[in-house]
Coordinates of C-alpha atoms and ligand atoms in Angstrom, one line a residue:
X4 CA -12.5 -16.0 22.6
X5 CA -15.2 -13.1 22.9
X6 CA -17.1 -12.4 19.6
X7 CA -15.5 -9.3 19.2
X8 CA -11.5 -10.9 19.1
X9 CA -12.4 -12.0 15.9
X10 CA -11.7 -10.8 12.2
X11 CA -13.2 -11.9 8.8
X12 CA -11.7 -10.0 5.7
X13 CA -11.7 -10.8 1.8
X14 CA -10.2 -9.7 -1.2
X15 CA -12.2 -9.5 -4.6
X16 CA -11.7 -12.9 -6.2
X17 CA -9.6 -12.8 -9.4
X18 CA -10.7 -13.4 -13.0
X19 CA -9.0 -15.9 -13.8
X20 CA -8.9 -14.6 -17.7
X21 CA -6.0 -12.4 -17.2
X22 CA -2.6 -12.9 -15.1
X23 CA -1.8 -11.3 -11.9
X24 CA -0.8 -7.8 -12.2
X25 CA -0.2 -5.0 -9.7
X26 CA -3.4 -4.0 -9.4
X27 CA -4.4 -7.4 -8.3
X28 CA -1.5 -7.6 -6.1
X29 CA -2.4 -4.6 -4.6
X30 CA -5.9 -5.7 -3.1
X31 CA -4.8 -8.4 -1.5
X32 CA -1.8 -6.7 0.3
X33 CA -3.4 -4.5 1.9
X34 CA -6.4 -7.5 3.2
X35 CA -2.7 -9.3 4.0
X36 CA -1.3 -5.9 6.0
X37 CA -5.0 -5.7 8.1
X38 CA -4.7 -9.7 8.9
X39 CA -1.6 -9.9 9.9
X40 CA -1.9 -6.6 12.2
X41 CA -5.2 -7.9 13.1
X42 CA -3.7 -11.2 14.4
X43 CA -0.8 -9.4 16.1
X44 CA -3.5 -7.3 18.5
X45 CA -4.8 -10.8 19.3
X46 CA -7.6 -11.4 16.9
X47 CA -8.6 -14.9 15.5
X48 CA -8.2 -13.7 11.6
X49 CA -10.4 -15.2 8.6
X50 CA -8.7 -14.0 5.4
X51 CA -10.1 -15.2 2.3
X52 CA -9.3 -15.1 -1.5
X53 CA -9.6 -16.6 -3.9
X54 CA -10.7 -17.3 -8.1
X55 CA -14.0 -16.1 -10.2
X56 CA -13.9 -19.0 -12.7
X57 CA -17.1 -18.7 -13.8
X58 CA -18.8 -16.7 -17.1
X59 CA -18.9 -16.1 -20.6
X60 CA -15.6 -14.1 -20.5
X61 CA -13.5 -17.1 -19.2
X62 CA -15.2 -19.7 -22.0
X63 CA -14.4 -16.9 -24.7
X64 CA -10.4 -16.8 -23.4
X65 CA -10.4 -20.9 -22.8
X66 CA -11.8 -21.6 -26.7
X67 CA -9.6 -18.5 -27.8
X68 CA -6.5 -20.8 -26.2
X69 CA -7.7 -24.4 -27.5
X70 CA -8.5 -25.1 -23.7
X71 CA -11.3 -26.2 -21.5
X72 CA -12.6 -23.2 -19.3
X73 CA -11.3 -25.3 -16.5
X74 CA -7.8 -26.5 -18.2
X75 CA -7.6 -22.6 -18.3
X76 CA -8.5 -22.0 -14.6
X77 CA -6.3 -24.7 -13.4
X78 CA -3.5 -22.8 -15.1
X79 CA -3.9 -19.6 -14.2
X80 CA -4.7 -20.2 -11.0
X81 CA -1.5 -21.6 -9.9
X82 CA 0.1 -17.7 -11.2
X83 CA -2.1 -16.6 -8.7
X84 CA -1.7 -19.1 -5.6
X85 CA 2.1 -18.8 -6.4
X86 CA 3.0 -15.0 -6.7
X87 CA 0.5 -15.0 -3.2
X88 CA 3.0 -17.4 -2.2
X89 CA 5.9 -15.1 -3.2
X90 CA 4.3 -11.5 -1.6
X91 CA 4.0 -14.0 2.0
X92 CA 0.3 -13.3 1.9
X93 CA -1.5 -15.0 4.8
X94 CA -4.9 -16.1 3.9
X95 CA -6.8 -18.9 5.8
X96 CA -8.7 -20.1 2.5
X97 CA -8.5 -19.6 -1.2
X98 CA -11.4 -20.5 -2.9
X99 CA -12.4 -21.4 -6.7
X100 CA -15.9 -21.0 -7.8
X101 CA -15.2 -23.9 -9.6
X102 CA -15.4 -26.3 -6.4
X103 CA -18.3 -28.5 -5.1
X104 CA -18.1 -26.7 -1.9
X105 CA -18.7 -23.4 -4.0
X106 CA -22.0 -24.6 -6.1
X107 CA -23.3 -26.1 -3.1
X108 CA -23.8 -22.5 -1.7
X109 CA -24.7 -20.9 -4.7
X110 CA -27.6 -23.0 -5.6
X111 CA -28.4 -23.1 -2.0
X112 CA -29.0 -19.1 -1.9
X113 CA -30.5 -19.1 -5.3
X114 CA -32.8 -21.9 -3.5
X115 CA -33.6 -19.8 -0.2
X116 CA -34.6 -16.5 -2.7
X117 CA -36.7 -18.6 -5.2
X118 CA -38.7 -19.9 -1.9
X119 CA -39.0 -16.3 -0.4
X120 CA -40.8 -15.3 -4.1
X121 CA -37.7 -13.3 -5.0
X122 CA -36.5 -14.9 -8.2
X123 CA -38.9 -15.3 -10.9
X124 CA -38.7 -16.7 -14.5
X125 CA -39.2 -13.6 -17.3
X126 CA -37.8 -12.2 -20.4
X127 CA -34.4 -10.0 -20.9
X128 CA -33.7 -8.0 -23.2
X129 CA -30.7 -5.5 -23.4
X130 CA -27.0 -4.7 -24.0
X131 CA -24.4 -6.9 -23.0
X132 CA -20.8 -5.8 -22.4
X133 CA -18.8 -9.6 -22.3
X134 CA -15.9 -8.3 -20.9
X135 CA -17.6 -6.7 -17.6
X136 CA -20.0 -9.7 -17.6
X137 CA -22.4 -6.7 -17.3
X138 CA -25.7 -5.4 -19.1
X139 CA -26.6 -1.7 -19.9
X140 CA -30.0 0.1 -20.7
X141 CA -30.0 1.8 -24.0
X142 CA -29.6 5.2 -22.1
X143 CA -26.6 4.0 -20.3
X144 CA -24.7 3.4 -23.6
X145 CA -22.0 5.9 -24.7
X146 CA -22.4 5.8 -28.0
X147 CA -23.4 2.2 -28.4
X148 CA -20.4 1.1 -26.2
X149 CA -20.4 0.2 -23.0
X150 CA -19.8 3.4 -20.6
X151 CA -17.0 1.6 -18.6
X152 CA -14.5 0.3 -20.6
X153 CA -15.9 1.9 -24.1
X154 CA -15.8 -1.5 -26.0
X155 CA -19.2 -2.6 -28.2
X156 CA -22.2 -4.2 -26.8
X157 CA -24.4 -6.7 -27.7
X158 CA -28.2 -6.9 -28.1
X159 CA -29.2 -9.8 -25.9
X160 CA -32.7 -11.8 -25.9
X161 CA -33.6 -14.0 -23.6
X162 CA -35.1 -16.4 -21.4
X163 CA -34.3 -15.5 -17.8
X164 CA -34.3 -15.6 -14.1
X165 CA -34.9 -12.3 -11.8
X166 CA -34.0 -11.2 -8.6
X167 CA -36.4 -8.7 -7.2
X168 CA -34.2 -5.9 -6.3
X169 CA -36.4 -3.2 -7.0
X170 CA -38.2 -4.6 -3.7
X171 CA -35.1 -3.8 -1.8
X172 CA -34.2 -0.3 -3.1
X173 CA -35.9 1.6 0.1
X174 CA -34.2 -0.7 2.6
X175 CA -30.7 -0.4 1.1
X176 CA -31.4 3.2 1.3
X177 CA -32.7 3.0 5.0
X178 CA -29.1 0.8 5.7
X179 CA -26.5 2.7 4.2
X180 CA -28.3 6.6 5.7
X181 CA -28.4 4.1 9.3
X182 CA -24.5 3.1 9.0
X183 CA -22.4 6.2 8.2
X184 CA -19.5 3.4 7.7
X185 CA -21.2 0.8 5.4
X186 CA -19.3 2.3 2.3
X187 CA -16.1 4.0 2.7
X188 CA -14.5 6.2 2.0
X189 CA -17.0 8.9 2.2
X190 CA -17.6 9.7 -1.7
X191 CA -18.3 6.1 -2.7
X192 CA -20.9 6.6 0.0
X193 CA -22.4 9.0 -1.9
X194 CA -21.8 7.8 -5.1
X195 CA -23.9 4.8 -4.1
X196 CA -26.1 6.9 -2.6
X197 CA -27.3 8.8 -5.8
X198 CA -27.5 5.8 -7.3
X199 CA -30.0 4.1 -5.1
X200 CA -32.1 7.2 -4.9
X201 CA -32.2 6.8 -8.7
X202 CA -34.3 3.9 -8.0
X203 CA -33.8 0.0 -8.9
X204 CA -34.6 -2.5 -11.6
X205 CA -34.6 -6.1 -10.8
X206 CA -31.7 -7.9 -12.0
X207 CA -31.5 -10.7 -14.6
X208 CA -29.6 -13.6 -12.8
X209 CA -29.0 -16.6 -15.4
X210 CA -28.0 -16.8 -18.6
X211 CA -29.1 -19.1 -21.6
X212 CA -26.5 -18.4 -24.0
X213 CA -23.8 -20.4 -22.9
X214 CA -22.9 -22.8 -20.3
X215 CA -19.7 -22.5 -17.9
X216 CA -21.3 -21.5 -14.9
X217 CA -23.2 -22.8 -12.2
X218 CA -26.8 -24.5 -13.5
X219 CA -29.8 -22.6 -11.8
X220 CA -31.2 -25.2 -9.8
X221 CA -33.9 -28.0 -11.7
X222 CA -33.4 -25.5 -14.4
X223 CA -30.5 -26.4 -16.6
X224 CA -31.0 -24.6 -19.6
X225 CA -29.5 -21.5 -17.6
X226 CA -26.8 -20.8 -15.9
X227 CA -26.4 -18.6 -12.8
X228 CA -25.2 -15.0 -13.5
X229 CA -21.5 -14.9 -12.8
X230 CA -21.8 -12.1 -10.2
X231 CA -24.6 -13.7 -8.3
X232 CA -22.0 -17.0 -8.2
X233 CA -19.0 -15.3 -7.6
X234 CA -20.2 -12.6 -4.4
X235 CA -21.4 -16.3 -2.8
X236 CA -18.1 -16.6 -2.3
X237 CA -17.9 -14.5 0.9
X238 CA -19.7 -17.7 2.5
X239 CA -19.0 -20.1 0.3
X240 CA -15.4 -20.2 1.6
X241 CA -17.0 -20.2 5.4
X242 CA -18.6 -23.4 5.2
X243 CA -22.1 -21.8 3.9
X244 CA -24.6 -23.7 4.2
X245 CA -23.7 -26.5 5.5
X246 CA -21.2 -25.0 8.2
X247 CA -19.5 -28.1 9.2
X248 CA -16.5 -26.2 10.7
X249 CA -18.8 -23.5 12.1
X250 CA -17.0 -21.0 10.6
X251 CA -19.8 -19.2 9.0
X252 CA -21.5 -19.0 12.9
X253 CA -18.0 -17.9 13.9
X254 CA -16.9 -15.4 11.1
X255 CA -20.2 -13.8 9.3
X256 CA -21.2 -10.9 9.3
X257 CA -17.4 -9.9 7.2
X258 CA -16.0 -7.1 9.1
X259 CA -14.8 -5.3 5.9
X260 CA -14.9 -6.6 2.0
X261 CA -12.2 -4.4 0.2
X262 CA -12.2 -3.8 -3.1
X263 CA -11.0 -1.5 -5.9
X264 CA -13.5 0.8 -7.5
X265 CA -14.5 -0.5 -10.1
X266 CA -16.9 -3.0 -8.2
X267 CA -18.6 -1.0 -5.4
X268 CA -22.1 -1.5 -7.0
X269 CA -21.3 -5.0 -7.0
X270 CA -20.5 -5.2 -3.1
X271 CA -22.7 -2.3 -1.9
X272 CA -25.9 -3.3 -3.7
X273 CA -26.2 -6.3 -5.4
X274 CA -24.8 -8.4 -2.6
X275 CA -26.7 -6.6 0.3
X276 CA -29.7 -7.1 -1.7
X277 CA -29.2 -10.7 -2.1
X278 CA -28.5 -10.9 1.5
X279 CA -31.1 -9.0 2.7
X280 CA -34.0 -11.8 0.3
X281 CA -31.9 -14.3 1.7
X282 CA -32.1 -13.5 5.3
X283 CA -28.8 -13.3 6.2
X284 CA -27.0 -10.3 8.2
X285 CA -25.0 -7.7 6.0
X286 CA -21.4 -7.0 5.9
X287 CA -20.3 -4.3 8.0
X288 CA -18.0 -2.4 6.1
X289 CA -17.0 -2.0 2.1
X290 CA -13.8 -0.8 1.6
X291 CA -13.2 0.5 -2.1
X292 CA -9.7 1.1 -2.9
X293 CA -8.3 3.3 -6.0
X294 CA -6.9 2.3 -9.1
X295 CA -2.9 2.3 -10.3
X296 CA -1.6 3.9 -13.2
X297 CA 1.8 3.0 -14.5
X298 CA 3.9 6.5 -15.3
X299 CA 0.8 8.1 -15.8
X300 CA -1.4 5.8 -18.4
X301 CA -3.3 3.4 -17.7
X302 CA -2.3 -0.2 -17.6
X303 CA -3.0 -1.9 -20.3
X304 CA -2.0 -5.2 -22.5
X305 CA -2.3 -3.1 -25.2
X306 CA 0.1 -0.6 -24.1
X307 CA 2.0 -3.4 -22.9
X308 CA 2.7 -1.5 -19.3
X309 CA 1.4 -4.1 -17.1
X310 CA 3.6 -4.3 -14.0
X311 CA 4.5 -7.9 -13.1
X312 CA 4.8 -8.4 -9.7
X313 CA 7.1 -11.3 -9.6
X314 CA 9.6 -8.9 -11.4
X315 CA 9.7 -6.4 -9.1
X316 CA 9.7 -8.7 -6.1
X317 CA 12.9 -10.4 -7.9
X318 CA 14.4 -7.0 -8.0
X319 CA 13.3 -5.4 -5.5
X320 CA 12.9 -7.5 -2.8
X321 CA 9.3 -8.6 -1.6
X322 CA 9.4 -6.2 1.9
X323 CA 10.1 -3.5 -0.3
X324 CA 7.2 -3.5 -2.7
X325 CA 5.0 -4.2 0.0
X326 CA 6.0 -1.0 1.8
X327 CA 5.7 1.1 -1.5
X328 CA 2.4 0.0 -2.6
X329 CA 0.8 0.6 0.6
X330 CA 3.1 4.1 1.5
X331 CA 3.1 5.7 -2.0
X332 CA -0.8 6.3 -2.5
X333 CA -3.4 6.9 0.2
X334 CA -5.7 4.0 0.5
X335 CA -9.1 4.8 -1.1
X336 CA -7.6 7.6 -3.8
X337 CA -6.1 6.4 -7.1
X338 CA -2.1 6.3 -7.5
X339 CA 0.6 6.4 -9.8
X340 CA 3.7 3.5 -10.3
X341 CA 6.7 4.4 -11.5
X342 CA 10.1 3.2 -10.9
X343 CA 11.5 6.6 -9.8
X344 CA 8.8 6.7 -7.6
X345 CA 9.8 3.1 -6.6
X346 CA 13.4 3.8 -6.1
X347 CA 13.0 7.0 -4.1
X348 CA 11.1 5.3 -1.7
X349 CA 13.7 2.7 -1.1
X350 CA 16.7 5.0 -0.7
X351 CA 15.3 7.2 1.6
X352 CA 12.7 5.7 3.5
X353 CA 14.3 2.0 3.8
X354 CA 18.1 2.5 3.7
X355 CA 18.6 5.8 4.9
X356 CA 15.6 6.2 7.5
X357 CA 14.9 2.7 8.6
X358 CA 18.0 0.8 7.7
X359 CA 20.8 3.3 8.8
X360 CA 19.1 3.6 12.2
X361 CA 19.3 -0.3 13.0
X362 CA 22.7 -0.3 12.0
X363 CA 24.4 2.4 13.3
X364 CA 22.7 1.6 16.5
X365 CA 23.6 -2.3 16.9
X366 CA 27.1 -1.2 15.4
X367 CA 27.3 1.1 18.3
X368 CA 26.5 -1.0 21.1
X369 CA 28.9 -3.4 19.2
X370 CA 31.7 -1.2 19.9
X371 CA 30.9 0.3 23.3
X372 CA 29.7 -3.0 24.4
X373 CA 30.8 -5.9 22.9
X374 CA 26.9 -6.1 21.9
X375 CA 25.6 -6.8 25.2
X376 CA 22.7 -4.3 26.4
X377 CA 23.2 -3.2 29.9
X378 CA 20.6 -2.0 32.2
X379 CA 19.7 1.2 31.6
X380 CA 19.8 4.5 34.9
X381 CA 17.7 6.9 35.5
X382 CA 15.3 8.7 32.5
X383 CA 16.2 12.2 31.4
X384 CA 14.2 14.9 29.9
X385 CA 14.8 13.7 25.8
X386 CA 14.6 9.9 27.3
X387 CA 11.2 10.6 28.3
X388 CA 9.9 12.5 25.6
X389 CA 11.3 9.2 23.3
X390 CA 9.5 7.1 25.2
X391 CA 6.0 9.3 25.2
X392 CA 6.1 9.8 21.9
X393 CA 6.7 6.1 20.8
X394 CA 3.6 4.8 23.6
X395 CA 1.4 7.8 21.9
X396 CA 2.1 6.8 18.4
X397 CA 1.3 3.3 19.1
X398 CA -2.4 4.0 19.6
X399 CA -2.2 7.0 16.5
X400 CA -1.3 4.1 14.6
X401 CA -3.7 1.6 16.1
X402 CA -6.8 4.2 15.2
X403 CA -5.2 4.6 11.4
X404 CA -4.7 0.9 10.9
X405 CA -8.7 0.4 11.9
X406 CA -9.3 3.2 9.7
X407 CA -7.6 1.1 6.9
X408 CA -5.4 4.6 6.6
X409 CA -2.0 2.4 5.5
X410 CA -0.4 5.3 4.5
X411 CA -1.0 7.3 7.4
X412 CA 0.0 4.4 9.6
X413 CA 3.0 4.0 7.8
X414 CA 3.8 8.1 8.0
X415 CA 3.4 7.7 11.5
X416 CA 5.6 4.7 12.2
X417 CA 8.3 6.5 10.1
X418 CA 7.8 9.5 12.7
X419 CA 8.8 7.6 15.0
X420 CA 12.4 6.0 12.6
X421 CA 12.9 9.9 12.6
X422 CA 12.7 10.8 16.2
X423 CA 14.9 8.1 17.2
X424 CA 17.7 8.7 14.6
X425 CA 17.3 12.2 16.2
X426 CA 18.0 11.0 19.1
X427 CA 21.2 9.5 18.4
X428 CA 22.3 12.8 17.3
X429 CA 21.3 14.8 20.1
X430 CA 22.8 11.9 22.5
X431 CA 25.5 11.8 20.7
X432 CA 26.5 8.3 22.2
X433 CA 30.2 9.0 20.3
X434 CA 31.1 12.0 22.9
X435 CA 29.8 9.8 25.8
X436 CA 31.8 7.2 24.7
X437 CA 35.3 9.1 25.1
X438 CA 34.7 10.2 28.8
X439 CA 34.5 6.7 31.5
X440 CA 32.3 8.8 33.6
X441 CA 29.4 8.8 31.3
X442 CA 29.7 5.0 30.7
X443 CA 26.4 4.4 32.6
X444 CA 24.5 7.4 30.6
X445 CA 26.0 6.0 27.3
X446 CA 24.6 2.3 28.5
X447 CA 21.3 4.2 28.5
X448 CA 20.9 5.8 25.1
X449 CA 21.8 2.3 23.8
X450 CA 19.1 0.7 25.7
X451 CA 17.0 3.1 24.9
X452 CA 18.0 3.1 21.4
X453 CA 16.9 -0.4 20.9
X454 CA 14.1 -0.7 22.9
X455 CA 12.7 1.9 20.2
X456 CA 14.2 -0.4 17.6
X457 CA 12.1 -3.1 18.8
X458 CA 8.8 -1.7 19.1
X459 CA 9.3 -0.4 15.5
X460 CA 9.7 -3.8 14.3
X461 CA 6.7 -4.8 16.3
X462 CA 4.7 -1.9 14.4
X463 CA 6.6 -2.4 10.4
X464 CA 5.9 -6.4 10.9
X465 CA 2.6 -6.4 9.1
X466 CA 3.8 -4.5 6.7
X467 CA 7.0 -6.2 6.0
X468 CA 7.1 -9.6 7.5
X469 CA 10.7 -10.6 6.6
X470 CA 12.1 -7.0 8.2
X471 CA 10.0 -7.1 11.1
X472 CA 11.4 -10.8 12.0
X473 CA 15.1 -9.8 10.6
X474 CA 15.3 -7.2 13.1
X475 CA 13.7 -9.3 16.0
X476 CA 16.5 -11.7 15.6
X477 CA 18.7 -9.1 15.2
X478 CA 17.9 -7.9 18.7
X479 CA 18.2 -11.2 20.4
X480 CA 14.3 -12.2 20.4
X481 CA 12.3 -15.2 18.6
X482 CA 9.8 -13.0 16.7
X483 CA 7.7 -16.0 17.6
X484 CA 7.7 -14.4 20.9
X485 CA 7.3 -10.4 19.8
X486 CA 3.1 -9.9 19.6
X487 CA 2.2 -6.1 19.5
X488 CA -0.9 -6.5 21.7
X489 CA 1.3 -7.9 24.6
X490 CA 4.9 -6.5 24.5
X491 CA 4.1 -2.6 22.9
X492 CA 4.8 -1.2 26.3
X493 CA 8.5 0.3 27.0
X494 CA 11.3 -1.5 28.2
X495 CA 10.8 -5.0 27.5
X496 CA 14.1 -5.5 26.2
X497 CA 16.3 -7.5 29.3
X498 CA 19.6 -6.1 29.6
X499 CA 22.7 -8.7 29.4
X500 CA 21.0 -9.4 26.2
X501 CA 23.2 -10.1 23.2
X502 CA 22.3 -7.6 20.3
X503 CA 24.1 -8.5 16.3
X504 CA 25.6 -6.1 14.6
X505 CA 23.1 -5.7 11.5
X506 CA 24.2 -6.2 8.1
X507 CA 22.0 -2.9 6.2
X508 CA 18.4 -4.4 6.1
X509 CA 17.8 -2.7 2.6
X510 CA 21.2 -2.2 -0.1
X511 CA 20.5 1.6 -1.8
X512 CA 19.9 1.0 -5.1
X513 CA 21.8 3.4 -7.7
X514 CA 20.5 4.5 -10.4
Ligands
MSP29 N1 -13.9 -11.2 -10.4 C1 -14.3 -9.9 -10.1 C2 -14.5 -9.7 -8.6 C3 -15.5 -10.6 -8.0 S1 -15.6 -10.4 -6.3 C4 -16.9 -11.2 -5.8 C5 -13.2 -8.9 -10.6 N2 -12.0 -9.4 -10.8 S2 -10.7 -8.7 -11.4 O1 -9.7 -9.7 -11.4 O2 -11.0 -8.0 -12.6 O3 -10.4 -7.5 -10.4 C6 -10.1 -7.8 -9.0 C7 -9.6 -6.6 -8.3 O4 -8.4 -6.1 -8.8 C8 -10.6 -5.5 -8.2 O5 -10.8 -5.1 -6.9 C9 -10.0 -4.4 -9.1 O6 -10.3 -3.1 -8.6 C10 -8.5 -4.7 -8.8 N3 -7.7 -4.1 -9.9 C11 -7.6 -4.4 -11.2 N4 -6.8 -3.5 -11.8 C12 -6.4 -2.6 -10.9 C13 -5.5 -1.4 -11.0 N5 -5.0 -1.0 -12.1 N6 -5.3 -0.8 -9.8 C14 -5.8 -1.2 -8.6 N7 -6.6 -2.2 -8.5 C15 -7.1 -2.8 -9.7 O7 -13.4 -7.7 -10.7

């Protein structure tokens, strides 16, 4: 397999102080949506995920609870692994910060940047905001809280280890101006941009003050800084350092880290920083993502509006909340949840659009032909422009899907529901069907009718697994054997083939 066939993406790793929620659910459907598509135009796929165990804000939670930070990893963990289970998300490795494997390649780059002369031993003093693991300058303090999530600070004295990054400010710079794509969308660019141009300080990387985190290496006392730990796990979970499965040869540099908002400065100059001291290639693309609202607040335990995932998925079905998270809000912009919202999408775009077109067609063919698909004549004029505009779309969609657009992609795909429900209507296969010399003609809409059928399942499969292989079956094919880089060219479909009449793929919901 050429270099280029292959595909390494990751999700944030999850806190494992709070529970899964949409938001987090969200992230890692959309890595889930580009790994499966990716695989499906014949890339070899690395999809990792995984657990930030690590920091002062998981021992605060664990003593809160009576538990050992771990005791409370170990549990929340499995809310994660299982609801990842439940949304059939694909990913090659999860990894927990907590693991050997993990440490291993955290002290190991805190080793390489120590011998370069990039980590040296100093004094810290400033505010600290414990729940974003994250210190602030006096001047970055809205009034005394801290300027993310306005809760108070603390003053914070201590021994500690720094990172040069200061050294590294002009080359960031240099890298992000070279590569237009380093940071997208566009205004995170720029937003990085500004604050690079501002100028850097070099970063305090351990901690004294308490001890659940990794130990800085023949220096006990501290602890590693939980971000510096927990962005090791892009290579961690490759095999880094020791590479014994050579996926780290295989899969680095990351093709595209995705991530919400919140944590661009994290990925775009923290970790390239670290990279760059440590002499190891950059990532070559940081995805951030918006944030979700629920009916216009935002979500919060306090407000008690989190949305669960594993209720909706019991409700909804799991298809269809992958389809609305990734449909309702452009990817890169913030959104809005609400169950209307929800619902809306369901009717129309599943049942009616979607759902109604597999079943009226293989209830058709059912009673014209006893099922079977015959082999279809001669092409005319609104046959060809069906077929055009499904091989077209294909690569519309192909340059969205790169362009992590899932929206778009998904607007496009549903162009294509429309024009072949249009079709049926301007076929009208039911006046065919009452004159025998139009038997052939009517034999060809079906065909035709299902062939577009199956290449939208080919194109709605990453998005919704279970539908994509329902309808497969439906039309007589293993989805095993159904792979979008090999079969999206017309008329695949063999006629004599046996074709079920559908039972509707998504029930309207009333409300
Ligand atoms: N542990 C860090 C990431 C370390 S990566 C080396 C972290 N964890 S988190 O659990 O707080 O957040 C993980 C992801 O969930 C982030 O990308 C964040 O943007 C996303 N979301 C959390 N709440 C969200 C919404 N309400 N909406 C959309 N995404 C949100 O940060």
């Amino acid at each position: 397999m050429s270099d280029d066939k292959r595909f390494y993406l990751t999700t944030p790793i999850y806190y494992v102080n709070d529970v899964p929620h949409i938001g987090h659910a969200y992230t890692t459907l959309a890595c889930d949506v580009m790994a499966r598509y990716k695989r499906a135009r014949g890339y070899e796929v690395f999809f990792a995920t995984g657990t930030d165990e690590h920091g002062q804000k998981v021992e605060k939670a664990a003593h809160a609870k009576g538990e050992t930070p771990l005791e409370l990893a170990d549990r929340v963990v499995k809310r994660f692994q299982a609801l990842w289970e439940k949304l059939n998300i694909s990913n090659t490795d999860f990894i927990r910060t907590s693991q050997e494997r993990h440490k291993q390649a955290v002290q190991k780059m805190f080793r390489t940047i120590e011998a370069k002369g990039d980590i040296y031993l100093g004094e810290y003093e400033d505010w600290y905001c414990t729940p974003c693991e994250t210190f602030w300058t006096e001047t970055n303090l809205l009034d005394g809280n801290c300027p993310d999530c306005g809760r108070p600070t603390d003053k914070l004295k201590e021994e500690s280890y720094f990172f040069r990054m200061s050294k590294y400010q002009e080359q960031m710079l240099a890298h992000i101006e070279a590569n237009p794509d380093f940071i997208q969308p566009k205004t995170r660019r720029n937003e990085i941009l500004s604050f690079l141009r501002e100028g850097l300080r070099d970063l305090s990387i351990s901690r004294t003050t308490f001890s659940w985190g990794i130990p800085v290496p023949d220096n006990e006392k501290h602890v590693i800084y939980v971000w510096f730990d927990a962005l090791t796990n892009y290579i961690s979970t490759l095999g880094y350092p020791n590479d014994s499965d050579g996926n780290f040869n295989k899969f680095w540099p990351c093709d595209v880290h995705v991530i919400g908002k919140d944590i661009l400065r994290f990925h775009t100059v923290y970790w390239p920083t670290f990279l760059l001291a440590a002499g190891i290639p950059l990532p070559k693309k940081v995805f951030a993502h918006g944030w979700w609202t629920v009916e216009g607040q935002k979500m919060s335990k306090s407000l008690a509006n989190v949305v669960e995932p594993n209720m909706l998925i019991d409700k909804y079905g799991v298809d269809a909340i992958r389809y609305f998270l990734l449909r309702e809000v452009p990817f890169g912009l913030d959104g809005d949840f609400s169950h209307s919202a929800l619902v809306h999408r369901i009717n129309s775009d599943l049942a009616n659009d979607l759902g109604n077109l597999v079943s009226r067609s293989t209830a058709m063919l059912s009673k014209y032909f006893k099922g079977e698909l015959t082999t279809p004549g001669e092409a005319t004029d609104i046959d060809k422009v069906l077929q055009d505009k499904f091989i077209r779309q294909i690569g519309v969609v192909d340059e969205q899907m790169e362009a992590l657009a899932f929206n778009k992609a998904l607007q496009s795909i549903w162009e294509l529901v429309r024009a072949a429900n249009k079709y049926i209507d301007d076929s009208a296969p039911w006046t065919l069907a009452k004159d025998d010399n139009q038997r052939e003609r009517l034999g060809t809409v079906m065909y035709n009718l299902l062939e577009a059928i199956r290449l939208i399942s080919l194109l709605v499969t990453p998005f919704m697994p279970e539908t994509g292989a329902k309808i497969c079956t439906i039309l007589g094919i293993d989805p095993k054997d159904q792979q979008l880089d090999k079969h999206d060219t017309w008329g695949l479909l063999q006629p004599g083939t046996m074709v079920e009449k559908a039972a509707p793929l998504f029930p309207r919901i009333e409300t």
